[in-house]
Amino acid sequence: MPTVRYLVHDVDAALPFYAALGFKQVDRWGPPFAILERQGLALWLSGPGTSAARRTTDGATPAPGGWNRIVIEVDDLDATIGHLRAAGARFRNDPVDGPGGRQALAEDPSGNPVELFEPTTG
């Protein structure tokens, strides 16, 4: 199963955001780590205290955010945006049109980007 790991500031704060996108929690290893799944994708949420958040050999400290992202296909982009905004989610942009559909970048509570993508029909 493909797996993506996101560093988060607080796993408990991130869970409702991902639940709203259809992820189900399948495992929890104490407060700092949870495994979620959606349509064949495993998402590992790693909070403070996990090995993924430890300082690297070159002295860098891993942190949430950046521009790499998972893409979640949705049937109705506008409805999904409305639902997430009502739940307090931030967005990096308004929906944009592209050759294959429309997309917008939401941020989870730690600032990790999640692309919401509505493919063009027909």
Coordinates of C-alpha atoms in Angstrom, one line a residue:
M1 CA 0.0 0.0 0.0
P2 CA 1.4 3.5 -0.9
T3 CA 2.3 5.4 2.3
V4 CA 2.8 9.1 2.9
R5 CA 4.1 10.5 6.2
Y6 CA 3.1 14.0 7.2
L7 CA 4.7 15.7 10.2
V8 CA 2.1 17.5 12.3
H9 CA 2.2 19.7 15.4
D10 CA -0.7 17.8 17.1
V11 CA -2.1 14.5 15.9
D12 CA -5.4 15.0 17.7
A13 CA -5.9 18.4 16.0
A14 CA -5.2 16.8 12.6
L15 CA -7.6 13.9 12.9
P16 CA -10.9 15.8 12.3
F17 CA -9.4 17.4 9.1
Y18 CA -8.5 14.1 7.6
A19 CA -11.7 12.4 8.7
A20 CA -13.6 15.2 6.8
L21 CA -11.7 14.0 3.7
G22 CA -12.7 10.4 4.2
F23 CA -9.7 9.0 6.0
K24 CA -10.3 6.3 8.7
Q25 CA -8.0 5.8 11.6
V26 CA -6.7 2.3 11.5
D27 CA -4.0 2.4 14.2
R28 CA -2.7 4.7 17.0
W29 CA 0.7 4.4 18.7
G30 CA 0.2 6.8 21.6
P31 CA -0.5 10.5 21.3
P32 CA 2.2 11.3 18.7
F33 CA 1.4 8.9 15.9
A34 CA -1.6 7.7 14.0
I35 CA -2.1 5.7 10.8
L36 CA -5.0 6.6 8.6
E37 CA -6.3 5.0 5.3
R38 CA -8.4 6.1 2.4
Q39 CA -8.8 4.3 -0.9
G40 CA -5.6 2.3 -0.7
L41 CA -3.4 5.1 0.7
A42 CA -1.9 5.0 4.1
L43 CA -1.2 8.3 5.8
W44 CA 1.1 8.4 8.7
L45 CA 0.6 11.4 11.0
S46 CA 3.8 11.9 13.0
G47 CA 3.7 14.5 15.9
P48 CA 6.4 15.8 18.2
G49 CA 8.4 13.0 19.9
T50 CA 8.3 10.6 16.9
S51 CA 11.5 9.5 15.2
A52 CA 10.5 11.3 12.0
A53 CA 10.5 14.6 13.9
R54 CA 14.1 14.2 15.3
R55 CA 16.9 16.4 14.2
T56 CA 18.8 14.9 11.3
T57 CA 22.6 14.3 11.1
D58 CA 23.1 17.5 9.2
G59 CA 21.3 19.5 12.0
A60 CA 18.1 20.1 10.1
T61 CA 14.8 19.8 12.1
P62 CA 12.0 18.2 10.1
A63 CA 8.9 20.4 10.2
P64 CA 5.3 20.4 8.7
G65 CA 4.5 22.4 5.6
G66 CA 6.2 22.8 2.3
W67 CA 4.6 22.3 -1.2
N68 CA 4.8 18.5 -1.7
R69 CA 1.3 17.2 -1.1
I70 CA -1.2 14.4 -1.4
V71 CA -4.0 14.8 -3.9
I72 CA -7.6 13.9 -2.9
E73 CA -10.1 13.5 -5.7
V74 CA -13.5 14.9 -4.9
D75 CA -16.8 14.9 -6.8
D76 CA -17.7 18.5 -5.9
L77 CA -14.8 20.8 -5.2
D78 CA -17.0 23.8 -4.1
A79 CA -19.0 21.7 -1.6
T80 CA -15.8 20.2 -0.2
I81 CA -14.2 23.6 0.2
G82 CA -17.4 24.8 2.0
H83 CA -17.4 21.9 4.3
L84 CA -13.7 22.3 5.2
R85 CA -14.0 26.1 5.6
A86 CA -16.9 25.6 8.0
A87 CA -14.7 23.3 10.0
G88 CA -12.0 26.1 10.2
A89 CA -9.6 24.9 7.5
R90 CA -7.3 27.4 5.7
F91 CA -6.7 27.5 2.0
R92 CA -3.6 28.6 0.1
N93 CA -5.6 29.6 -3.0
D94 CA -9.0 29.9 -4.5
P95 CA -10.0 27.1 -7.0
V96 CA -8.0 27.2 -10.2
D97 CA -8.9 25.5 -13.5
G98 CA -6.4 23.3 -15.3
P99 CA -6.5 21.0 -18.3
G100 CA -7.7 18.0 -16.3
G101 CA -10.0 19.7 -13.8
R102 CA -10.2 22.1 -10.9
Q103 CA -8.1 22.2 -7.8
A104 CA -7.5 24.1 -4.5
L105 CA -4.9 23.7 -1.8
A106 CA -6.2 23.3 1.7
E107 CA -3.9 23.2 4.8
D108 CA -4.3 20.7 7.6
P109 CA -4.0 22.2 11.1
S110 CA -0.2 22.0 10.9
G111 CA 0.1 23.7 7.6
N112 CA 0.6 20.6 5.4
P113 CA -0.9 21.1 2.0
V114 CA -3.6 18.8 0.7
E115 CA -4.7 19.3 -3.0
L116 CA -8.4 18.9 -3.5
F117 CA -8.9 17.9 -7.2
E118 CA -12.2 17.7 -9.1
P119 CA -11.5 16.0 -12.4
T120 CA -13.2 17.3 -15.6
T121 CA -16.1 15.1 -16.5
G122 CA -16.7 13.8 -20.1

